[in-house]
Coordinates of C-alpha atoms in Angstrom, one line a residue:
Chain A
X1 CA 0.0 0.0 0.0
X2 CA 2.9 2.6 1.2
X3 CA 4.9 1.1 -1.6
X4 CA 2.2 2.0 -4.5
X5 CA 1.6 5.3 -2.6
X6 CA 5.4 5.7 -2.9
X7 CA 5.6 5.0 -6.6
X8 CA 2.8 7.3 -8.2
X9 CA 3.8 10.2 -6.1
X10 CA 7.3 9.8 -7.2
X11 CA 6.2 8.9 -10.7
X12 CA 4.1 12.2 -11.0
X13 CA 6.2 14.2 -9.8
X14 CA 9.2 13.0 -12.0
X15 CA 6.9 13.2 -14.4
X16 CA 5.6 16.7 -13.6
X17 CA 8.7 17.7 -12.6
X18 CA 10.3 16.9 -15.8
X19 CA 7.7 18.6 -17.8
X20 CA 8.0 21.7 -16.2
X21 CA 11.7 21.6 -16.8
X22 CA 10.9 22.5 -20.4
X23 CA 7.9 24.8 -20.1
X24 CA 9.6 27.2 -17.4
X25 CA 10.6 30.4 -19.0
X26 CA 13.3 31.2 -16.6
X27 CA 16.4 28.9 -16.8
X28 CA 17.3 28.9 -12.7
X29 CA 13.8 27.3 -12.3
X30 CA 14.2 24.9 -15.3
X31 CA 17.7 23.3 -13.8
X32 CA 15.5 23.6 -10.3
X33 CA 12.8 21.0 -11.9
X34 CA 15.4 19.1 -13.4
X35 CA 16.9 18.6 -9.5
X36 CA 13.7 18.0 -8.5
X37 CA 13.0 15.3 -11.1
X38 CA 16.5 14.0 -10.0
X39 CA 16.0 13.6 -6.7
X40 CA 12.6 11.8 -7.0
X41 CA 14.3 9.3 -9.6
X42 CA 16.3 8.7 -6.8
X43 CA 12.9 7.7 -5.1
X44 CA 11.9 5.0 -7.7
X45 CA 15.5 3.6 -7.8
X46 CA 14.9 3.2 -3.9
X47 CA 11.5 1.6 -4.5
X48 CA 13.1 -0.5 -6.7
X49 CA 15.7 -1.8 -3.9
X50 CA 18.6 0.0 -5.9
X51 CA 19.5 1.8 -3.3
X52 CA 23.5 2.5 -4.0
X53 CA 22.4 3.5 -7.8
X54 CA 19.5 6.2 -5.4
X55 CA 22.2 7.4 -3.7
X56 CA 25.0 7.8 -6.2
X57 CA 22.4 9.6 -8.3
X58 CA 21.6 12.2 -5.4
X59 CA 25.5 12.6 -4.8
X60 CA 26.5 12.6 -8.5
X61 CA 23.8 14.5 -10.3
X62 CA 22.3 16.8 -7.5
X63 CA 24.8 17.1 -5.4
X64 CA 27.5 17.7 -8.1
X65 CA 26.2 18.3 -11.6
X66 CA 23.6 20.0 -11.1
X67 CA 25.2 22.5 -8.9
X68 CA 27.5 23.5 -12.0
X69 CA 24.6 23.7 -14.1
X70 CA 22.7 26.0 -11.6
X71 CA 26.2 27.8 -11.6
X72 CA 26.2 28.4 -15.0
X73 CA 23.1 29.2 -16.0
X74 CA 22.8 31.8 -12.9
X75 CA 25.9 34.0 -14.2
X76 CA 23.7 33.6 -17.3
X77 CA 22.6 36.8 -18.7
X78 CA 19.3 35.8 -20.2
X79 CA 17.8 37.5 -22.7
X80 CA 14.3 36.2 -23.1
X81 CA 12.9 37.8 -26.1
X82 CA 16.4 36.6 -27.8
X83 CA 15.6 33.0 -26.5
X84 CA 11.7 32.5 -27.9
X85 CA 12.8 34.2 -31.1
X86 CA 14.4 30.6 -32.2
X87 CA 11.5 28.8 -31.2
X88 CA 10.4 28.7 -34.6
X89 CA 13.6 27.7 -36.3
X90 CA 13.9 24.9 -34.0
X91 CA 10.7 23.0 -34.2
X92 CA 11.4 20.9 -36.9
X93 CA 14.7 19.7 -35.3
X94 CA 12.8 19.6 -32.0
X95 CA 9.9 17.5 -33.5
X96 CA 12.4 14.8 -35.4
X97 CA 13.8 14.4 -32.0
X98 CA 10.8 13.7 -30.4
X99 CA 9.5 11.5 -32.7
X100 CA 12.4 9.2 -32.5
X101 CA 12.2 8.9 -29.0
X102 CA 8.7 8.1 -29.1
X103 CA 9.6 5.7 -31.6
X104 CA 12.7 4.1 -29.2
X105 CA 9.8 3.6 -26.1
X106 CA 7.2 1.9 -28.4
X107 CA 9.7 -0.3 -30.0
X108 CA 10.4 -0.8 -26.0
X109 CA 7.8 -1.3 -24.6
X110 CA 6.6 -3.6 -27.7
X111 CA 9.7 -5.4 -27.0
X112 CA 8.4 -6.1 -23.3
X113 CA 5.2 -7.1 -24.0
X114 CA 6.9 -9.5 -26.5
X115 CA 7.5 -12.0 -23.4
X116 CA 10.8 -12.3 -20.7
X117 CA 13.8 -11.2 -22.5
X118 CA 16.4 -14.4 -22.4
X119 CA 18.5 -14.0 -19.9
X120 CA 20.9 -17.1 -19.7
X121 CA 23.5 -14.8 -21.2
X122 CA 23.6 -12.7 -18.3
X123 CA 26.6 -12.3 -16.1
X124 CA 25.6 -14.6 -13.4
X125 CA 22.7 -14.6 -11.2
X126 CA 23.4 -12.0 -8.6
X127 CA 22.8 -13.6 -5.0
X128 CA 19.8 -11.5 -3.5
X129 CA 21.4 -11.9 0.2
X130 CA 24.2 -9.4 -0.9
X131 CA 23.6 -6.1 -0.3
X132 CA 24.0 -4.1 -3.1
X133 CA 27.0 -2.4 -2.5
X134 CA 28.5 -6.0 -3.0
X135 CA 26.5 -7.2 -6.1
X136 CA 27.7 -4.0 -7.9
X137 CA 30.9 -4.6 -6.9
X138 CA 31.6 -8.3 -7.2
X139 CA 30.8 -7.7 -11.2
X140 CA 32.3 -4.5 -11.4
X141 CA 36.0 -5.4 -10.7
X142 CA 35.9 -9.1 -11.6
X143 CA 34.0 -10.0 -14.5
X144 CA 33.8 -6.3 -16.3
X145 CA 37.1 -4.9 -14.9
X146 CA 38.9 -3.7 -18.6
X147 CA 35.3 -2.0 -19.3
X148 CA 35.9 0.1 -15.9
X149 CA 39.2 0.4 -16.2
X150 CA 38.3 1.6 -20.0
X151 CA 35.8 3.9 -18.6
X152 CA 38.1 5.2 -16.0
X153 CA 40.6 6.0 -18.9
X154 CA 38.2 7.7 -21.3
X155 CA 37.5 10.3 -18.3
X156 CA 41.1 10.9 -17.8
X157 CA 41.1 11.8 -21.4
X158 CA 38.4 13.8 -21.1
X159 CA 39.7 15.5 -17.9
X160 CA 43.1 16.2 -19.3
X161 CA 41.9 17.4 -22.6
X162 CA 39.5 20.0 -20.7
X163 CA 42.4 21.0 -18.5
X164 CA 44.6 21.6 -21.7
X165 CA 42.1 23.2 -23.8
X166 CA 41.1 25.6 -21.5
X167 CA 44.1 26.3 -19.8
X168 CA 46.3 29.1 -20.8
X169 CA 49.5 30.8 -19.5
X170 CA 48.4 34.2 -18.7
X171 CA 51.4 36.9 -18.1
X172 CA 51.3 39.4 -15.1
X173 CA 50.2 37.4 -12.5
X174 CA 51.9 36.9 -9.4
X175 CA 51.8 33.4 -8.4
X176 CA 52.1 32.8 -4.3
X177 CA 54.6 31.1 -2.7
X178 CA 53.2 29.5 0.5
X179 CA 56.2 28.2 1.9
X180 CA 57.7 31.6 1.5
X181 CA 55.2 33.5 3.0
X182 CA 54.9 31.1 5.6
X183 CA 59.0 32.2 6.3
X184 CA 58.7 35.5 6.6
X185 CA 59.2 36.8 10.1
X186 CA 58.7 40.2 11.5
X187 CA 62.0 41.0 11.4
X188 CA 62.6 40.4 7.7
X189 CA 60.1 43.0 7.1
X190 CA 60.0 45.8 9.9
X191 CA 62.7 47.7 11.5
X192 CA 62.9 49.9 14.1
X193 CA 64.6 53.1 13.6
X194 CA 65.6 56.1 15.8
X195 CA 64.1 58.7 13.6
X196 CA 65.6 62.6 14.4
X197 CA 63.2 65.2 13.9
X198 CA 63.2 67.3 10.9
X199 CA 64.6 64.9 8.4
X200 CA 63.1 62.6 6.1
X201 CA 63.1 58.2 6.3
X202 CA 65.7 56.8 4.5
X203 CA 64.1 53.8 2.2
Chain B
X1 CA 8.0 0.7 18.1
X2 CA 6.3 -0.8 14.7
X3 CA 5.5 -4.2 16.6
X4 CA 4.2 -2.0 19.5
X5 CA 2.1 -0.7 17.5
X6 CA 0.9 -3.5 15.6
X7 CA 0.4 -5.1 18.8
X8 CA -2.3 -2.3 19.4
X9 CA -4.5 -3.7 16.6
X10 CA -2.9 -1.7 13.4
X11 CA -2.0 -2.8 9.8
X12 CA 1.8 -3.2 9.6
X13 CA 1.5 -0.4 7.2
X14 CA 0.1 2.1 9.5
X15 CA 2.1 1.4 12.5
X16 CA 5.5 1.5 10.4
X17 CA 3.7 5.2 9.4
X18 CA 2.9 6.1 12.8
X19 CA 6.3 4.9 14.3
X20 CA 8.8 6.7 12.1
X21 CA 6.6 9.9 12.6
X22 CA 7.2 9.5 16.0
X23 CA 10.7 8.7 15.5
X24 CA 11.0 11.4 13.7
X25 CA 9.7 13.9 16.2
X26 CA 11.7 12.6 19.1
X27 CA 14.5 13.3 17.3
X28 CA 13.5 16.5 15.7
X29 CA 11.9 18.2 18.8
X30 CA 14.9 17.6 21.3
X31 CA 17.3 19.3 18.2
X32 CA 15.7 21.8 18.4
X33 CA 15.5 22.7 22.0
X34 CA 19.3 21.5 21.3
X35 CA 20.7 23.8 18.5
X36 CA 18.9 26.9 21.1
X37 CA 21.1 25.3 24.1
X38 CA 24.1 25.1 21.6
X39 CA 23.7 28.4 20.8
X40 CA 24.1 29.8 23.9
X41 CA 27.1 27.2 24.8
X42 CA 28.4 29.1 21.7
X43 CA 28.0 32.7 22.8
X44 CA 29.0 31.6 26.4
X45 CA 32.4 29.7 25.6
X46 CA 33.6 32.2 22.6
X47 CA 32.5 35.3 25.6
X48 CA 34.8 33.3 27.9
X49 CA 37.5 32.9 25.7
X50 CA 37.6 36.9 24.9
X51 CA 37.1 37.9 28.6
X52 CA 33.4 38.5 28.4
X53 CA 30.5 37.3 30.3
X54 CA 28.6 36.6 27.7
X55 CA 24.7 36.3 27.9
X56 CA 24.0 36.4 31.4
X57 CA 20.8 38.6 31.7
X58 CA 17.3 37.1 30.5
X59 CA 17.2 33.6 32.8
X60 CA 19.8 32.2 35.5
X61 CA 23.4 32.4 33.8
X62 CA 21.4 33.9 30.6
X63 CA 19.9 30.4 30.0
X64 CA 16.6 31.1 28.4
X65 CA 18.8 34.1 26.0
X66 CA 18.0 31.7 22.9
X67 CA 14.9 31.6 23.5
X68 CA 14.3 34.8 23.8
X69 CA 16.0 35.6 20.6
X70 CA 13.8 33.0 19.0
X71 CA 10.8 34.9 20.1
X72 CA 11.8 37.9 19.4
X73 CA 13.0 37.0 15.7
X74 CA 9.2 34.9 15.7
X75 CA 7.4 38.6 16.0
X76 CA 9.3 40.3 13.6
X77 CA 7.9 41.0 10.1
X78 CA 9.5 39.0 7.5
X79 CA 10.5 41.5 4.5
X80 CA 10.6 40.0 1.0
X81 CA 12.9 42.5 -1.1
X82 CA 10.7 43.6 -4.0
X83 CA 13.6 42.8 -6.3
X84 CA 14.0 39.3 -5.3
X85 CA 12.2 36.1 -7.2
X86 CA 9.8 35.4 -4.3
X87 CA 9.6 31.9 -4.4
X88 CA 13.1 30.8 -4.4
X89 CA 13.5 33.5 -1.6
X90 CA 11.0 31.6 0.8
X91 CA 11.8 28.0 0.0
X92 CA 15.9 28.9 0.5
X93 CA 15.6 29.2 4.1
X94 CA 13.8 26.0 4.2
X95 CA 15.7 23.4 1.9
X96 CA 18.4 24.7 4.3
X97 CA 16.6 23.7 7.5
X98 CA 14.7 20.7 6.0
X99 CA 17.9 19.1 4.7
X100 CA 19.8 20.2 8.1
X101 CA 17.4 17.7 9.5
X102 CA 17.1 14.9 7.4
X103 CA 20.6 13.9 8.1
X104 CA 19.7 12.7 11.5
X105 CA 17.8 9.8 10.6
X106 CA 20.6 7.7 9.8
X107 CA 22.3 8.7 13.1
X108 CA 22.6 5.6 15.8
X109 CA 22.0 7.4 19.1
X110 CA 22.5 4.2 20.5
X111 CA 22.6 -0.1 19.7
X112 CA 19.6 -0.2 17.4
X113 CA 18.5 3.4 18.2
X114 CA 18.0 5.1 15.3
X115 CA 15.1 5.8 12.6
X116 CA 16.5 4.0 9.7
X117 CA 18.9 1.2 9.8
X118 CA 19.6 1.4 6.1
X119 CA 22.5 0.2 4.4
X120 CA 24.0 3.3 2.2
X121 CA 23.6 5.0 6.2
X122 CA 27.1 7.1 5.2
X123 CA 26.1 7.5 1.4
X124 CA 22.8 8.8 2.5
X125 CA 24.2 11.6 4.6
X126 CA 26.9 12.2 2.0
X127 CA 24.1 12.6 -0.4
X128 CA 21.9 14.6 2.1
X129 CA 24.7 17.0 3.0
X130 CA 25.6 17.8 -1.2
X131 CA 21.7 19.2 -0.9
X132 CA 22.8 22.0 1.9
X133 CA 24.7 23.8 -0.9
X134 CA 21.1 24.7 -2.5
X135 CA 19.5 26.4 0.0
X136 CA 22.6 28.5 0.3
X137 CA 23.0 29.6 -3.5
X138 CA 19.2 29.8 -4.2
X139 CA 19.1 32.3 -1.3
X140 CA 22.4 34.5 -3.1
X141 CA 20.7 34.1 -6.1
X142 CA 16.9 35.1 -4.9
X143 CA 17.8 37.8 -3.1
X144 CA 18.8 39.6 -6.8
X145 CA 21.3 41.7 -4.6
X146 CA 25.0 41.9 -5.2
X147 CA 26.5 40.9 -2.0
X148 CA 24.2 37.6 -1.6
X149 CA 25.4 36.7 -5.0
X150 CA 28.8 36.5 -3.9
X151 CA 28.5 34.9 -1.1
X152 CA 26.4 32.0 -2.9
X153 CA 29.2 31.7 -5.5
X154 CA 31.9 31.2 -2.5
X155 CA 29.8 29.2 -0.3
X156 CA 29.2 26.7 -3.3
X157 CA 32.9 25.8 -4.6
X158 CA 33.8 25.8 -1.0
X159 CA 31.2 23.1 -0.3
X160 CA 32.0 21.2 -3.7
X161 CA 35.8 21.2 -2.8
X162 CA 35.3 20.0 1.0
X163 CA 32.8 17.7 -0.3
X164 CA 35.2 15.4 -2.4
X165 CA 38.2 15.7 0.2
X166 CA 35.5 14.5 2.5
X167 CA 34.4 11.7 0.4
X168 CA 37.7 10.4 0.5
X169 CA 38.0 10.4 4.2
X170 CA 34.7 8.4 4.3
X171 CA 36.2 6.2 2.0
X172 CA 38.9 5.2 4.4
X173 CA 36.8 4.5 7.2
X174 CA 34.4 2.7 5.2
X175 CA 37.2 0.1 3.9
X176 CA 38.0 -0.5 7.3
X177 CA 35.1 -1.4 8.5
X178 CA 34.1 -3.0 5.6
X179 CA 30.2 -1.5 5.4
X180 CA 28.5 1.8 5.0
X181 CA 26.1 1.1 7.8
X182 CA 26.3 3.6 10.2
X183 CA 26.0 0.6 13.3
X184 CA 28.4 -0.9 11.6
X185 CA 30.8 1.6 11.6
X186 CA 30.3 1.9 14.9
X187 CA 30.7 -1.4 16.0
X188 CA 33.9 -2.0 14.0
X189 CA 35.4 0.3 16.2
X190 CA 35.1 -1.5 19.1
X191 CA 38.3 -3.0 20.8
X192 CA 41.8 -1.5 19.3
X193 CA 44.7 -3.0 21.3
X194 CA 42.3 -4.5 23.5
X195 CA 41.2 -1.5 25.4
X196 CA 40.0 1.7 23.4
X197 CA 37.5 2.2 21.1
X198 CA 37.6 4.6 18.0
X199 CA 39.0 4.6 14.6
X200 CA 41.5 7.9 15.3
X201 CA 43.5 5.9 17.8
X202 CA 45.0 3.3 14.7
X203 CA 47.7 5.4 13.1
X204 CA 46.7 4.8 9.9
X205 CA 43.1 6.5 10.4
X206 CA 44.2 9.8 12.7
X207 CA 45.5 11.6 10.1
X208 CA 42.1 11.4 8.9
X209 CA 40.4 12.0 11.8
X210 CA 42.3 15.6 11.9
X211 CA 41.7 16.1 8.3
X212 CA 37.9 15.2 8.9
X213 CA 37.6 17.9 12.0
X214 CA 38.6 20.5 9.6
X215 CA 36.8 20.0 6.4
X216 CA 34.0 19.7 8.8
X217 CA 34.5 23.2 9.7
X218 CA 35.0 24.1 6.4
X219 CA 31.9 22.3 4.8
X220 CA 29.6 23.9 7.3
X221 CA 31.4 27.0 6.9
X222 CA 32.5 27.6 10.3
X223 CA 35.1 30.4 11.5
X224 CA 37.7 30.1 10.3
X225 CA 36.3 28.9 6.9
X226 CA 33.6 30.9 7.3
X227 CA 34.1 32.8 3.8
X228 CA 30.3 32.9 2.6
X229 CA 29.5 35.8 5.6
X230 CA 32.5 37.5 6.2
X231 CA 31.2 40.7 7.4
X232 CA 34.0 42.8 6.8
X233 CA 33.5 41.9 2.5
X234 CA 30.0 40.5 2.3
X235 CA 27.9 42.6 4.8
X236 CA 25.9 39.1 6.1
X237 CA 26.6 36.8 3.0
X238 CA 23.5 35.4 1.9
X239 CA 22.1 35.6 4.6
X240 CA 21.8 39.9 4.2
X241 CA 18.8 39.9 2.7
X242 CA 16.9 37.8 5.3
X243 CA 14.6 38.7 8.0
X244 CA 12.4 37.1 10.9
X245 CA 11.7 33.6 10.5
X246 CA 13.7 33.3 7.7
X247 CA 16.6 34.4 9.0
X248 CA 16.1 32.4 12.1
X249 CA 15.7 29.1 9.8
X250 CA 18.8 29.5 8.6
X251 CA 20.5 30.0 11.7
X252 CA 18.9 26.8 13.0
X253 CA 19.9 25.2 10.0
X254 CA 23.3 25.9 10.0
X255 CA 23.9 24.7 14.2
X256 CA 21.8 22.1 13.4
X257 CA 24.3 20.9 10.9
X258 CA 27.3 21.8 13.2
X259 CA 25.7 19.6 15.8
X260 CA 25.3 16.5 12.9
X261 CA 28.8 17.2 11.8
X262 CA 30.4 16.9 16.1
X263 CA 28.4 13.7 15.7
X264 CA 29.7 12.5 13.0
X265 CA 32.8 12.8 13.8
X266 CA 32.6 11.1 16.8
X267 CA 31.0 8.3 14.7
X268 CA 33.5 8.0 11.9
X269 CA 36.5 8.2 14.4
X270 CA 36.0 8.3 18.1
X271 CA 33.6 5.3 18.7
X272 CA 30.2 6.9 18.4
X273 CA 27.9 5.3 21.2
X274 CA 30.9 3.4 22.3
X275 CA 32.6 4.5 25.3
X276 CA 36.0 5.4 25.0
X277 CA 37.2 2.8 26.8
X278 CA 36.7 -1.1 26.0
X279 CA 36.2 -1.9 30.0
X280 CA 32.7 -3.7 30.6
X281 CA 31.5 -1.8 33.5
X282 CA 32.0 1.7 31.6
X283 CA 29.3 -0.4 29.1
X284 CA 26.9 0.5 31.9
X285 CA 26.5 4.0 30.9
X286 CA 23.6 4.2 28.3
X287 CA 25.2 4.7 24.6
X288 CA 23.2 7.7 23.7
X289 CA 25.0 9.3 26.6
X290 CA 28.8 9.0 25.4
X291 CA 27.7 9.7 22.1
X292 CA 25.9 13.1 23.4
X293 CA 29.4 13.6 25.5
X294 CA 31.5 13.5 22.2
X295 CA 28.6 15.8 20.1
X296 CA 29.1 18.3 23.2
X297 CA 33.6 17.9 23.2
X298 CA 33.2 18.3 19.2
X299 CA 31.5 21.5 19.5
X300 CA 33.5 22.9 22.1
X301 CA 36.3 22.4 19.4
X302 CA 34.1 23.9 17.2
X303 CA 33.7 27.1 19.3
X304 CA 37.3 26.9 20.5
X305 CA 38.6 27.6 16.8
X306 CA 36.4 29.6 16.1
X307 CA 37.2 32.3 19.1
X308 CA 40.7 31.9 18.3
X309 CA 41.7 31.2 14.9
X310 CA 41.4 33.6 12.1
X311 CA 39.5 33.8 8.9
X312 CA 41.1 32.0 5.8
X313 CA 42.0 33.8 2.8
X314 CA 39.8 32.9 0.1
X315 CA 42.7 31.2 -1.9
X316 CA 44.0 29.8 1.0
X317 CA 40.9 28.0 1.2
X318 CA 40.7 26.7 -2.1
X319 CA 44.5 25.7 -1.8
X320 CA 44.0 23.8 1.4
X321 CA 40.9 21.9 -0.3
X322 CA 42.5 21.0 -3.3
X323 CA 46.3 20.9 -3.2
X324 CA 46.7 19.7 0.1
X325 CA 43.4 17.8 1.4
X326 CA 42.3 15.7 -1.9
X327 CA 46.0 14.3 -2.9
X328 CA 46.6 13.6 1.3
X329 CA 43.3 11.4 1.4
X330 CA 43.4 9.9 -2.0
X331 CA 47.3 8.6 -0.7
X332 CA 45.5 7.5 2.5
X333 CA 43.0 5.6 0.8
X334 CA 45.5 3.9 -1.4
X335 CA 47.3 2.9 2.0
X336 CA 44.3 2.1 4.1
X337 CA 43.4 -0.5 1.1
X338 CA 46.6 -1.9 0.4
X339 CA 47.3 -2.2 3.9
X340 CA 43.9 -3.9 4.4
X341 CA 44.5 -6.4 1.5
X342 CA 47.9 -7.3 2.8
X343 CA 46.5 -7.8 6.2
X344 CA 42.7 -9.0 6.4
X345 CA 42.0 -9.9 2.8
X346 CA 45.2 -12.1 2.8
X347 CA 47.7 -10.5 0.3
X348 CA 47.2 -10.2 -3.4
X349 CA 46.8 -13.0 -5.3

């Protein structure tokens, strides 16, 4: 009873959520819908017992992701009547997309409706007493360890390449030294001097 | 409490409702009357420590001053700038408050005494404490007012940068006690050398232990990390815009968080419920009291850096978060691992 409670509040409010991520005018309060939609995905993945995935998605998405987006699109500054003018130029690209994602979930959910997938070619039957912490990571570095280790790589990549493309040596700036600072005394830099009156401080 | 209240004649459904509402008020209510207590420990210890006397008029020793505040802040008028988005302005203050709280349901008070006994326990608050960064830049950003803005910006790549160095500490104390269960952790704590209980007494895990205590500060942007509302750049930080109940929510919010944070640093490292020493008749002492002990020692710390150390230098923040925290616990969790897999897991293979 809780559980289908749990679900179709969840599910509208993804749903909703989502929705509203696109129809908002203001930017700030479409990322804000999208965290919203986030966070109750997180829900359903919870309801579904995938609780690591729930929590990795909170962590990674809201938590992270979704803070640089807010971050970006708040130093944003937003012309609106420039941003509807494009609307119309758009549509058809807009509509092709839509229409093959609406083609992807009927071919899906024709698929499901089919019958069971087969699944004898799956991994290996994940043992329901682990916790999923463990399932996730008994396949992870055992059976599918060159595909993380590949993954891992292609973000390095990705991470130096951003580093290097947006990186550049800019002259004039004075770069701190810690360690020096950290040296200095008072007596490297102030000195007391017996100053007689009338004449001017030697530098 | 669900059985007890099945045994009254409910639906499991409706007594697990019932119970975790309860649950959640009795921990909820005693925060509060907590974080108005803490404050005034606060003001008292940081008046001690500059020669002052601190609160000592409304109450014996100034005792009810919190409350008074409270009321006082309660009657005033809350003023929404006319400038500012009006929505985001309102629900700031309370994401910050709301989320503040949430945190405490995975928090063992005690052997089995807690709301929610879940698995992810530590994910969950890691998770839980990323969401505190909204309600600080939706209130900069609502507020449509220069300083605010600021202050949003800083308080955000502050609590992104702590956050990872942070993860990474986790990490380490996770691997050695093998779970993310927040009982767990506990438990796995019981018994070095024999006699003490707590992760920061193995000299592999006090490093982080230190390194914990201050991004701690840091991530709930405590002096001297506390950046987001330096006065003498940022008038009040985000918080300048704020008035009445507002600005009282996020007060709340933010000791309510410095409060989580004592505890769980007395989780992670110093034994939690446990007492400190691993001598049965010290067992006698209910948990909850040890663990409220080690909350109360954290924030003294808290309080005792704050009153004397002071504020960081922007950069010097960043620096410490990136150059010197992240690599320092990413080599500590390569060495709590390897050292584990040599020990407990049996050597490589």
């Amino acid at each position: 009873m809780i559980h289908v409670l749990a679900f179709y509040l969840f599910a509208i409010l993804v749903v909703s959520s989502g929705a509203l991520t696109i129809l908002s005018r203001n930017p700030v309060h479409s990322v804000l819908w999208l965290i919203l939609a986030f966070f109750n995905a997180a829900g359903l993945m919870i309801l579904l017992g995938a609780e690591f995935i729930a929590m990795l998605l909170v962590i990674v998405y809201v938590g992270a992701v979704a803070v640089l987006f807010l971050f970006v699109v708040m130093m944003l500054d937003i012309d609106f009547a420039e941003l509807r003018a494009g609307f119309v130029s758009y549509l058809p690209f807009g509509l092709l997309i839509a229409a093959v994602l609406l083609a992807e979930i009927i071919l899906g959910i024709g698929l499901w409706s089919v019958g069971p997938i087969e699944l004898a070619q799956r991994a290996g039957p994940v043992n329901p007493e682990l916790s999923n912490i463990q399932a996730i990571g008994g396949l992870l570095y055992t059976r599918y360890i060159f595909l993380f280790e590949a993954a891992g790589i292609v973000l390095l990549v990705a991470m130096i390449g951003a580093i290097v493309l947006t990186h550049r040596a800019r002259g004039g700036v004075r770069g701190q030294n810690i360690a020096k600072q950290n040296r200095r005394r008072p007596q490297d830099a102030t000195r007391n001097i017996n100053q007689p009156v009338g004449q001017g401080v030697e530098l | 409490m669900t059985a007890f209240f099945q045994g009254l004649g409910l639906p499991f459904e409706g007594a697990w409702l019932l119970s975790t509402i309860i649950g959640i008020l009795v921990i909820a209510l005693p925060l509060m009357l907590a974080v108005a207590m803490i404050i005034y420990a606060d003001r008292k210890i940081w008046a001690a420590m500059a020669l002052r006397r601190g609160p000592n008029v409304v109450g014996p020793f100034g005792l009810l001053q919190s409350f008074a505040d409270g009321l006082k802040v309660f009657l005033q008028e809350t003023i929404v700038p006319s400038a500012s988005n009006k929505a985001l302005f309102l629900i700031a203050p309370i994401i910050t408050f709301t989320v503040a709280l949430m945190a405490w349901a995975v928090i063992p008070f005690g052997v089995g005494v807690l709301v929610s006994n879940i698995n992810v326990g530590l994910l969950y608050i890691l998770a839980i404490s990323s969401l505190g960064v909204y309600g600080v830049v939706l209130a900069g950003w609502a507020s449509n007012s220069k300083y605010p803005f600021y202050s949003a910006i800083r308080a955000s790549a502050q609590m992104i940068s702590y956050e990872v160095s942070i993860g990474f500490i986790i990490i380490t104390v996770v691997l050695w006690a093998g779970s993310f269960n927040m009982s767990t952790i506990v438990e796995s704590q019981k018994g070095y050398y024999g006699f003490i209980n707590g992760n920061g007494f193995n000299p592999l895990l006090f490093p982080m232990a230190i390194m914990f205590l201050i991004s701690s500060m840091a991530e709930t942007a405590r002096a001297p990390f506390d950046l987001t509302e330096a006065e003498s750049e940022l008038v009040a930080g985000y918080q300048t815009e704020y008035s009445s109940m507002a600005f009282a929510l996020f007060w709340l919010g933010e000791y309510a968080n410095v409060i989580l944070m004592s505890g769980l640093n007395a989780i992670l490292f110093w034994g939690g419920y446990l007492p400190p020493f691993d001598w049965a008749p010290l067992y006698m002492v209910p948990g909850i009291i040890w663990f409220l002990a080690k909350i109360a020692f954290f924030f003294f710390v808290f309080s005792w850096v704050k009153a004397t150390v002071p504020r960081y230098r922007y950069d010097q923040l960043m620096r410490l978060g990136w150059k010197i925290f992240l690599p320092t616990s990413l080599f500590f969790v390569f060495l709590v691992s390897g050292f584990l897999m040599l020990t407990r897991y049996g050597g490589a293979q």
